[in-house]
Structure formats: C-alpha cells, structure tokens
Coordinates of C-alpha atoms (C1' of nucleotides) in Angstrom, one line a residue:
Chain J
M24 CA -23.5 4.8 -6.2
P25 CA -25.2 1.6 -5.1
S26 CA -28.3 0.8 -7.5
E27 CA -31.6 1.1 -6.9
T28 CA -32.3 -2.4 -6.4
F29 CA -29.8 -2.2 -3.3
E30 CA -31.7 0.9 -1.8
R31 CA -34.9 -1.2 -2.1
L32 CA -33.4 -4.1 0.2
A33 CA -34.3 -4.8 3.7
E34 CA -32.4 -2.8 6.4
N35 CA -30.7 -5.9 7.9
K36 CA -29.4 -7.1 4.4
K37 CA -28.1 -3.5 3.7
K38 CA -26.4 -3.8 6.9
A39 CA -24.8 -6.9 6.7
I40 CA -23.0 -6.0 3.3
F41 CA -22.3 -2.7 5.0
D42 CA -20.5 -4.6 7.7
A43 CA -18.8 -7.3 5.3
A44 CA -17.6 -4.4 3.3
V45 CA -16.0 -2.5 6.7
E46 CA -14.9 -5.8 8.0
E47 CA -12.8 -6.3 4.5
F48 CA -11.6 -3.1 4.0
S49 CA -10.4 -2.4 7.7
N50 CA -8.2 -5.5 7.4
H51 CA -6.9 -5.1 3.7
S52 CA -6.1 -2.0 1.7
F53 CA -8.5 -1.1 -1.1
S54 CA -6.3 -2.9 -3.7
Q55 CA -5.9 -6.2 -1.8
A56 CA -9.7 -6.3 -0.6
S57 CA -11.4 -9.0 -2.5
I58 CA -15.2 -8.9 -3.3
N59 CA -15.2 -12.6 -3.2
Q60 CA -14.5 -12.0 0.5
V61 CA -17.4 -9.3 0.9
V62 CA -20.0 -11.6 -0.5
Q63 CA -18.9 -14.5 1.3
S64 CA -18.8 -12.7 4.3
A65 CA -22.2 -11.0 4.1
G66 CA -23.9 -14.3 2.8
I67 CA -25.1 -13.0 -0.6
S68 CA -24.0 -14.4 -4.1
R69 CA -21.8 -12.8 -6.3
G70 CA -24.4 -12.1 -8.7
S71 CA -26.2 -10.1 -6.3
F72 CA -23.0 -7.9 -5.5
Y73 CA -22.9 -6.9 -8.8
Q74 CA -26.7 -6.3 -9.1
Y75 CA -26.0 -3.5 -6.0
F76 CA -22.7 -2.2 -7.1
R77 CA -20.9 -1.6 -10.0
D78 CA -17.6 -2.7 -8.6
K79 CA -15.1 -2.6 -6.0
E80 CA -15.0 1.1 -6.1
D81 CA -18.5 1.9 -6.1
L82 CA -18.8 -0.3 -2.9
Y83 CA -15.8 1.7 -1.4
M84 CA -17.3 4.8 -2.1
Y85 CA -20.8 3.7 -0.5
V86 CA -18.8 2.7 2.8
L87 CA -16.9 6.1 2.7
G88 CA -20.2 7.9 2.3
E89 CA -21.9 5.9 5.4
I90 CA -19.0 6.7 7.8
A91 CA -18.9 10.3 7.0
R92 CA -22.5 10.3 7.7
E93 CA -21.7 8.8 10.9
K94 CA -19.0 11.2 11.6
M95 CA -21.5 14.2 11.4
T96 CA -22.1 13.4 15.2
V97 CA -18.3 13.8 16.0
A98 CA -18.1 16.7 13.6
A99 CA -21.2 18.2 15.8
A100 CA -19.7 18.0 18.9
T101 CA -16.4 19.3 17.6
R102 CA -18.1 22.7 17.1
D103 CA -19.0 23.4 20.6
I104 CA -15.2 24.0 21.2
N105 CA -14.4 26.9 23.4
P106 CA -14.3 30.0 20.9
H107 CA -11.9 31.9 23.2
A108 CA -9.6 29.0 23.3
D109 CA -6.4 29.9 21.6
F110 CA -4.8 28.1 18.7
F111 CA -3.1 25.3 20.4
E112 CA -5.8 24.7 23.0
T113 CA -8.3 24.1 19.9
Y114 CA -6.0 22.1 18.3
R115 CA -5.4 20.2 21.4
Q116 CA -9.4 19.4 21.6
M117 CA -9.9 18.7 18.0
F118 CA -6.9 15.8 18.4
M119 CA -8.6 14.5 21.4
S120 CA -12.0 14.1 19.7
I121 CA -10.7 12.3 17.0
L122 CA -9.0 10.1 18.9
D123 CA -11.8 9.5 20.9
W124 CA -13.8 8.7 17.2
A125 CA -10.8 6.7 16.4
E126 CA -11.3 4.5 19.5
S127 CA -15.0 4.4 19.5
Q128 CA -15.0 3.2 15.8
P129 CA -11.7 1.3 15.5
R130 CA -12.8 -0.1 12.4
Y131 CA -13.8 2.8 10.4
Y132 CA -10.8 4.3 11.7
R133 CA -8.3 1.7 10.4
I134 CA -9.9 2.1 7.0
S135 CA -9.0 5.8 7.0
M136 CA -5.5 4.5 8.1
L137 CA -5.5 2.2 5.1
M138 CA -6.2 4.8 2.6
D139 CA -2.5 5.9 3.5
Y140 CA -1.2 2.4 2.4
D141 CA -2.4 2.2 -1.1
D142 CA -0.9 3.4 -4.2
S143 CA -3.8 3.0 -6.6
A144 CA -4.8 5.9 -8.7
F145 CA -8.4 5.6 -7.3
I146 CA -7.2 5.8 -3.9
A147 CA -4.6 8.3 -4.1
K148 CA -7.3 10.5 -6.0
L149 CA -9.4 9.8 -2.6
R150 CA -6.7 10.8 -0.7
D151 CA -6.6 14.5 -2.2
Q152 CA -10.1 15.0 -2.1
F153 CA -10.5 13.7 1.5
G154 CA -7.3 15.2 2.8
G155 CA -9.4 16.7 5.8
N156 CA -10.2 20.0 6.3
W157 CA -7.2 21.7 7.5
D158 CA -8.1 24.8 6.1
F159 CA -9.8 25.6 9.5
F160 CA -6.7 25.9 11.3
R161 CA -4.7 27.8 8.4
Q162 CA -7.5 30.6 9.2
L163 CA -7.3 30.2 12.7
I164 CA -3.5 30.9 12.8
E165 CA -4.1 34.0 10.5
K166 CA -6.3 35.1 13.3
E167 CA -4.2 34.5 16.1
K168 CA -1.4 36.4 14.1
Q169 CA -3.9 39.3 14.1
R170 CA -4.4 39.0 17.6
G171 CA -0.8 39.1 18.2
R172 CA -0.6 36.0 20.0
I173 CA 1.3 34.3 17.0
E174 CA 4.4 36.0 15.6
P175 CA 3.3 38.0 12.2
H176 CA 6.4 36.4 10.0
V177 CA 5.1 32.8 10.4
D178 CA 3.5 30.8 7.4
A179 CA 0.6 29.3 8.6
D180 CA 0.7 26.9 5.8
I181 CA 3.8 25.6 6.8
V182 CA 2.5 24.9 10.6
V183 CA -0.3 23.2 9.3
E184 CA 1.6 21.1 7.2
M185 CA 3.7 20.0 10.3
L186 CA 0.8 19.2 12.3
F187 CA -0.8 17.3 9.2
A188 CA 2.3 15.2 9.1
L189 CA 3.2 14.7 12.6
N190 CA -0.7 13.9 13.1
K191 CA -0.7 11.1 10.6
S192 CA 2.9 9.8 11.5
F193 CA 1.8 9.7 15.1
F194 CA -1.6 8.4 14.3
Q195 CA 0.2 5.3 12.5
D196 CA 2.2 4.6 15.0
Y197 CA -0.4 4.1 17.2
W198 CA -2.4 2.2 15.2
Q199 CA 0.5 -0.3 15.1
T200 CA 1.7 -0.1 18.7
G201 CA -2.0 1.0 20.1
S202 CA -0.4 3.3 23.0
R203 CA -2.9 6.1 23.5
D204 CA -0.8 7.6 26.2
Q205 CA 2.2 7.8 23.8
L206 CA 0.1 9.3 21.3
V207 CA -1.2 12.0 23.2
D208 CA 2.2 12.7 24.8
R209 CA 3.5 13.1 21.3
M210 CA 1.0 15.2 20.3
E211 CA 1.5 17.3 23.5
S212 CA 5.4 17.5 23.4
S213 CA 5.5 18.3 19.6
L214 CA 2.8 20.7 19.8
N215 CA 4.6 22.4 22.6
I216 CA 7.7 22.6 20.5
I217 CA 5.9 24.3 17.7
K218 CA 4.3 26.6 20.0
G219 CA 7.5 27.8 21.5
G220 CA 8.6 28.2 17.6
I221 CA 5.8 30.3 16.7
A222 CA 4.0 31.7 19.8
R223 CA 4.4 35.5 20.5
V224 CA 6.2 36.1 24.0
Chain F
M8 CA 19.6 -14.7 -0.9
P9 CA 20.7 -15.4 -4.7
S10 CA 21.5 -19.0 -5.6
E11 CA 25.0 -20.0 -6.4
T12 CA 24.0 -20.4 -10.0
F13 CA 22.8 -17.0 -10.4
E14 CA 26.5 -15.6 -9.0
R15 CA 28.0 -17.7 -11.3
L16 CA 25.9 -15.8 -14.5
A17 CA 27.7 -13.5 -16.8
E18 CA 27.5 -10.0 -15.3
N19 CA 25.1 -8.6 -18.1
K20 CA 22.7 -11.0 -17.4
K21 CA 22.8 -10.3 -13.7
K22 CA 22.6 -6.6 -14.4
A23 CA 19.4 -7.3 -16.9
I24 CA 17.6 -9.0 -14.1
F25 CA 18.9 -6.5 -11.5
D26 CA 17.5 -3.5 -13.6
A27 CA 14.3 -5.6 -14.4
A28 CA 13.5 -6.2 -10.8
V29 CA 14.5 -2.1 -10.1
E30 CA 12.0 -1.3 -12.7
E31 CA 9.5 -3.5 -11.3
F32 CA 10.0 -2.7 -7.6
S33 CA 10.1 1.3 -8.3
N34 CA 6.4 1.1 -9.9
H35 CA 4.6 -1.4 -8.0
S36 CA 4.7 -1.7 -4.1
F37 CA 6.0 -5.4 -3.0
S38 CA 2.8 -6.8 -2.7
Q39 CA 1.9 -5.8 -6.3
A40 CA 5.2 -6.4 -7.8
S41 CA 5.1 -9.3 -10.6
I42 CA 7.5 -11.9 -11.0
N43 CA 5.9 -12.4 -14.4
Q44 CA 6.7 -8.9 -15.2
V45 CA 10.4 -8.8 -14.0
V46 CA 11.2 -12.4 -15.9
Q47 CA 9.6 -10.9 -19.2
S48 CA 11.4 -7.7 -18.7
A49 CA 14.6 -9.4 -18.1
G50 CA 14.1 -11.7 -20.9
I51 CA 14.8 -15.0 -19.1
S52 CA 12.5 -17.6 -18.8
R53 CA 10.4 -18.2 -15.6
G54 CA 12.1 -21.5 -14.5
S55 CA 15.4 -19.8 -14.7
F56 CA 14.2 -17.0 -12.5
Y57 CA 13.2 -19.4 -9.5
Q58 CA 16.8 -21.5 -10.4
Y59 CA 18.1 -17.9 -9.1
F60 CA 16.1 -16.7 -6.5
R61 CA 13.5 -18.5 -4.0
D62 CA 11.0 -16.2 -4.4
K63 CA 9.9 -12.5 -4.6
E64 CA 11.2 -11.7 -1.2
D65 CA 14.4 -13.2 -2.0
L66 CA 14.6 -11.2 -5.0
Y67 CA 13.7 -8.0 -2.9
M68 CA 16.2 -8.5 -0.5
Y69 CA 18.9 -9.1 -3.3
V70 CA 17.8 -5.7 -4.7
L71 CA 17.8 -3.8 -1.5
G72 CA 21.3 -5.3 -0.7
E73 CA 22.6 -3.9 -4.2
I74 CA 21.1 -0.6 -3.5
A75 CA 22.7 -0.4 0.2
R76 CA 26.0 -1.4 -1.6
E77 CA 25.7 1.5 -3.7
K78 CA 24.5 3.9 -1.1
M79 CA 27.9 3.5 0.6
T80 CA 29.3 6.0 -1.4
V81 CA 26.6 8.3 -0.3
A82 CA 27.0 7.3 3.2
A83 CA 30.9 8.3 2.9
A84 CA 30.0 11.5 1.5
T85 CA 27.7 12.2 4.4
R86 CA 30.7 11.8 7.0
D87 CA 32.9 14.7 6.1
I88 CA 30.2 17.1 7.2
N89 CA 31.7 19.9 9.0
P90 CA 32.3 18.7 12.7
H91 CA 31.6 22.2 14.2
A92 CA 28.6 22.9 12.7
D93 CA 25.4 22.8 14.9
F94 CA 22.7 20.5 15.1
F95 CA 20.6 22.2 12.5
E96 CA 23.1 22.7 10.2
T97 CA 24.3 19.3 10.5
Y98 CA 20.6 18.1 9.6
R99 CA 20.3 20.8 6.6
Q100 CA 23.5 19.2 5.1
M101 CA 22.3 15.6 5.8
F102 CA 19.0 16.2 4.1
M103 CA 20.2 17.7 1.2
S104 CA 22.7 15.0 0.5
I105 CA 19.7 12.6 1.2
L106 CA 17.8 14.6 -1.7
D107 CA 20.8 14.7 -4.0
W108 CA 20.9 10.9 -3.8
A109 CA 17.0 10.8 -4.4
E110 CA 17.5 12.8 -7.6
S111 CA 20.2 10.9 -8.9
Q112 CA 18.8 7.5 -8.4
P113 CA 15.3 8.1 -8.8
R114 CA 14.4 4.8 -9.3
Y115 CA 16.2 3.4 -6.2
Y116 CA 14.5 5.9 -4.5
R117 CA 11.2 5.3 -5.4
I118 CA 11.5 2.0 -4.0
S119 CA 12.2 3.3 -0.8
M120 CA 9.2 5.2 -1.1
L121 CA 7.1 2.3 -1.8
M122 CA 8.1 0.6 1.1
D123 CA 6.0 3.0 2.9
Y124 CA 2.9 2.0 0.8
D125 CA 2.6 -1.5 1.4
D126 CA 1.1 -3.4 4.2
S127 CA 2.6 -7.0 4.0
A128 CA 3.9 -8.5 7.1
F129 CA 7.4 -8.7 5.1
I130 CA 7.7 -5.1 4.2
A131 CA 6.6 -4.2 7.8
K132 CA 9.3 -5.9 9.1
L133 CA 11.5 -4.8 6.8
R134 CA 10.3 -0.9 7.6
D135 CA 11.5 -1.6 11.3
Q136 CA 15.0 -2.8 10.7
F137 CA 15.9 -0.3 7.9
G138 CA 14.2 2.3 9.8
G139 CA 17.1 4.6 8.9
N140 CA 19.8 5.5 11.8
W141 CA 17.9 8.5 13.2
D142 CA 19.7 7.7 16.6
F143 CA 22.5 9.8 15.2
F144 CA 20.3 12.8 15.4
R145 CA 19.2 12.2 19.1
Q146 CA 23.1 11.8 20.3
L147 CA 23.7 14.9 18.6
I148 CA 20.9 16.8 20.3
E149 CA 22.0 15.6 23.7
K150 CA 25.5 16.9 23.1
E151 CA 24.1 20.2 22.2
K152 CA 21.8 20.2 25.4
Q153 CA 25.2 19.6 27.0
R154 CA 26.8 22.5 25.4
G155 CA 24.1 24.8 26.4
R156 CA 22.6 25.3 22.8
I157 CA 19.3 23.6 23.2
E158 CA 17.0 23.9 25.9
P159 CA 18.0 21.0 28.6
H160 CA 14.4 20.2 29.2
V161 CA 13.8 19.0 25.5
D162 CA 13.0 15.5 25.0
A163 CA 15.4 14.4 22.0
D164 CA 13.2 11.6 21.0
I165 CA 10.4 13.7 20.4
V166 CA 12.4 16.0 18.2
V167 CA 13.9 13.0 16.3
E168 CA 10.5 11.7 15.9
M169 CA 9.3 15.0 14.7
L170 CA 11.8 15.4 12.1
F171 CA 11.3 11.9 11.2
A172 CA 7.5 12.6 10.6
L173 CA 8.1 15.7 8.6
N174 CA 11.0 14.0 6.6
K175 CA 8.9 11.3 5.5
S176 CA 5.7 13.5 4.8
F177 CA 7.5 16.1 3.0
F178 CA 9.3 13.6 0.8
Q179 CA 6.3 11.6 0.1
D180 CA 4.8 14.9 -1.3
Y181 CA 7.7 15.8 -3.3
W182 CA 7.7 12.2 -4.8
Q183 CA 4.0 13.1 -6.3
T184 CA 4.6 16.7 -6.9
G185 CA 8.0 16.4 -7.8
S186 CA 8.9 20.1 -6.7
R187 CA 12.3 20.1 -5.2
D188 CA 12.1 23.8 -4.3
Q189 CA 9.1 23.1 -2.3
L190 CA 10.5 20.4 -0.5
V191 CA 13.5 22.5 0.7
D192 CA 11.2 25.1 1.8
R193 CA 9.4 22.9 3.9
M194 CA 12.4 21.4 5.3
E195 CA 14.0 24.8 6.2
S196 CA 10.7 26.8 7.4
S197 CA 9.8 23.6 9.7
L198 CA 13.2 23.0 11.0
N199 CA 13.2 26.8 11.7
I200 CA 10.0 26.5 13.8
I201 CA 11.4 23.5 15.6
K202 CA 14.3 25.5 16.1
G203 CA 12.7 28.2 17.7
G204 CA 10.7 25.8 19.6
I205 CA 13.9 24.3 21.5
A206 CA 16.9 26.4 20.6
R207 CA 18.6 28.3 23.8
V208 CA 18.5 31.9 23.2
Chain L
dG5 C1' -54.2 -19.6 -8.4
dA6 C1' -52.1 -17.2 -12.2
dT7 C1' -48.8 -14.0 -14.3
dA8 C1' -45.6 -10.8 -14.3
dA9 C1' -41.8 -8.1 -12.3
dA10 C1' -37.7 -8.2 -9.3
dA11 C1' -34.2 -10.0 -7.2
dA12 C1' -31.2 -13.9 -6.4
dT13 C1' -27.9 -17.6 -8.1
dG14 C1' -24.0 -19.7 -9.3
dA15 C1' -21.4 -21.7 -13.2
dC16 C1' -18.7 -19.9 -16.4
dA17 C1' -14.9 -17.3 -19.2
dA18 C1' -11.2 -14.5 -19.1
dC19 C1' -7.3 -13.0 -16.9
dC20 C1' -4.0 -12.7 -13.5
dC21 C1' -0.7 -14.9 -10.3
dT22 C1' 3.0 -18.6 -8.4
dG23 C1' 6.2 -22.4 -8.2
dT24 C1' 7.7 -27.0 -10.2
dC25 C1' 9.6 -30.3 -13.0
dA26 C1' 10.5 -33.3 -17.0
dC27 C1' 13.1 -32.2 -20.9
dA28 C1' 16.0 -29.4 -24.0
dT29 C1' 20.0 -27.2 -24.8
dG30 C1' 24.4 -25.5 -24.1
dA31 C1' 29.4 -26.4 -22.5
dC32 C1' 33.3 -28.4 -21.1
dA33 C1' 36.9 -32.6 -20.1
dG34 C1' 38.5 -36.9 -21.5
Chain U
dC3 C1' 33.2 -37.3 -30.6
dT4 C1' 31.0 -38.3 -26.2
dG5 C1' 29.4 -38.4 -22.1
dT6 C1' 28.5 -35.4 -17.8
dC7 C1' 27.2 -31.5 -15.5
dA8 C1' 25.2 -26.8 -15.6
dT9 C1' 21.8 -24.2 -17.1
dG10 C1' 17.6 -22.9 -19.8
dT11 C1' 12.8 -23.6 -20.5
dG12 C1' 7.4 -23.5 -21.0
dA13 C1' 3.8 -26.1 -20.0
dC14 C1' 1.2 -27.2 -16.0
dA15 C1' -1.4 -27.5 -11.8
dG16 C1' -3.2 -25.0 -8.4
dG17 C1' -4.8 -20.9 -6.4
dG18 C1' -6.9 -16.3 -7.0
dT19 C1' -9.3 -12.6 -9.0
dT20 C1' -13.3 -10.2 -11.9
dG21 C1' -17.6 -9.6 -14.3
dT22 C1' -21.4 -11.8 -16.7
dC23 C1' -25.4 -14.2 -17.8
dA24 C1' -29.0 -17.6 -18.4
dT25 C1' -31.8 -19.5 -15.1
dT26 C1' -34.5 -19.9 -10.9
dT27 C1' -36.7 -18.1 -6.8
dT28 C1' -39.0 -14.9 -4.7
dT29 C1' -42.4 -11.0 -4.4
dA30 C1' -46.5 -8.4 -5.4
dT31 C1' -50.3 -7.8 -8.4
dC32 C1' -54.6 -9.0 -10.6

DNA sequence: GATAAAAATGACAACCCTGTCACATGACAG
DNA sequence: CTGTCATGTGACAGGGTTGTCATTTTTATC
C-alpha cells in the first residue's frame, strides 16, 4: 500500500502519478514496466517515488485497487439485469457490459489484458486471486438445471471454464485487431453452440 | 540462422549450446531469456556466442527450427489416423498425440507455452506464423457438413476458433497444475458439449 | 523571522544486460 | 618449424534497471 506521505499528497499530484503508472502498465507488462518511466512521466524524482511506494509491486497493487474502485460503478450497473432472463441472456448482457467498460476505459482494460502476458510469480498469484467471479455463473447454471432449462447431466464447471476460456481468447484477439463486431459475433455464435449442446429442448 | 562457423562445430558442442538455449527458453519468456545465462550454461565465452548467432532472435529461431525438425516424427504419426473416423474422433486423437508429445518433451512444450506469455513484437509475429494448422479442421468440418453429420448452418470458423481457444486455455492450465487427467476430462467434456451443439441428430 | 518537521531531490552504488574487438590459442599445410 | 587461417576469449563501452541516502527545499508552527 502507498505510504502515508503519499496519501497526504495534493490530489492533482496523486493523479499525475496514478496516470503515469496507468500509462506505463497499459503499455508494458508488469515485468517490463519501468519505474524510471513512471517517475519521468509523472514529473517527480526517483527519491520521491520510493517515499510513496515500496516498489513496483506496491505501485501495481495501488493501481489495481483504484481501478477496482472505479469499476464498482460498472458492477452496480450489472446488478439490475433482468432477474427473469435465462442463463444465456444474462451472460450476453454481462459480456456486453464488460465490453462497454473495455471500450470506455481502454487503458485499464489493457492492463488487465497484459496480466495474461506476464510470467512473473507476482502476477501469476494475482491472476489466481482476481480470476473474476465466475462462480456466479456456475450457480446460475445449477438453478437453470433445477428449472429444467438446462440438461441435468451437464457439468456446470466445464461450461463455466469454456466460457472463461472463450471470453479470454476472444477478448485477446479483439485487443489486437480491435474489431468490436467480430468480438460480439464470436461471443454470440459460440454461446449459441454451447446452448445447443446443453439446453433442454 | 547460425553462422557457418557454428555449423562446422563438433556435434557435442553444438548440442551443449542447443541444450543450454532450450533450458533458458523453457524457463524464461523470450524477452526475459538471457544470453549470459545461455553462454554460461553452455560453457562457452560470450565472444564465441556472437560468432555463432547474430543475436537472441537468431538463437531462438534456431531452437524453434530444431524442435520443428524433431516434431516431424510426431506429425508423421498423426497422419495414420483412421480416415473414416468422424471429426470429433479425429480431434480427440490429434489432441492426445499433442499431449503425448508435450509429456515426452516437456521442455520443448514449455517453450511453445511461453510464446503466449510474451508481448514482444518479434514473438507476436512468430505466434501468427506458427499459429498451428487449424485449417485442417476447418476443412474436415465442411466435409462433415456435406456428409450430413454436422448441421449445415454451422460456421466452421467459429467451431475451429472455439477449439483453438479451449485447447490453449486448457493446456495452459495443465502446464501450471500438471494434471493430465483433468486436461483430458476437460477436452472430452467440452468437445461433447460442442458436439451436442453442432452435430446433426 | 526562527525553528522544526515533512517532503523532494538526484547522485550514487550495485547489479543486470548486449554487442564488439583486439588479442590469444588452436590446427593444419607446406 | 613456421606461417596462416579458424576459432576462442574476456575486458570493455554503453545502455538499462533498482533502491538508498545525505542534502536541500518546502511547509507549518510558534
């Protein structure tokens, strides 16, 4: 966590440092991000930086925390999804709201993307923790099974794992090509195939 | 490509360098691999290395080439897959033969894995080139559609993309946890779901 | 204004890395 | 045995990184 000295800083200075960190972390993976770049871009001295943060990991955690806080807004918006919508519709809606977020905050989104492109132990641990709350979907599938809308023999875990993998892969592609339409198409098509494979008819 | 000087080297020396490179590239992503480590581990001087290879990229390409040559054997074994087997069975068999290869050559396999964990331009280009020949499966799906074993409205591309994404994701997980059984389970289950979604009944 | 506490600074040490090059050592031919 | 050519070597320059710390500057308080 940042030092108390940092907390006491003027808002605009804190923001300058945060922005510089976001800039660096959205262009380089954690391992390759350079504190030198950050301090230069933020317009502070090297010594100051180390008075605010213990090291690069500390800074990274701070940035992630701030982003998570801002993300709350999105999460809140996600909550008022039609509770009567079925699993597939719910997934679709959540997917779209994540996509909207990615497009409205491309730098934040790139940071999360770059987490997948780093093999340091630190980031690996983070990946596991922040893995996203896919548990929600697992429970939703179980409910649908009880309601008879999904075949009862279906393993909810594997469906969630599939969606997770597809989500990650399609988003990564989108990150490079930048075609929103293709991303949405892929999501729709793959979801329909899965639906065909597990829905009770 | 390696210099002629390198080609003229004694076999055991060439092998020592190759092994050292494999060791380094299977433990660090390309960007983080160090030539210093390689020369030390191979027991040659820094100066010699640069007499053999232009730079790290050159060495990497050499290693990849050698691995590809050895991989031919696997590819050959793959060819005598039952031509009458359906798409899903063929996929299963190919999957298993890749898994076998990964288990017999874990260091080679880790190198290919680490290619996905690198964001350098050089590796990005390679990823696109060596993307694997999934075209084979696309054609197989088209054939199955004609034979009436797969729904004609199915988009072969999306199925291939799904399999590719799942393959990558499951293998990555396997790489970290190392559970072969789980990997095979996941492949079987997800393939069955896709089958349910696209097969003509 | 004087004093004390807080914050900012950048030179520095220590450690990585790469690519080069003048020189040393080997091997082989005459 | 000597000269030539192929090969091996490691010190070196030039670049990067991180984390520290003695010193200066700013800010707040009396």
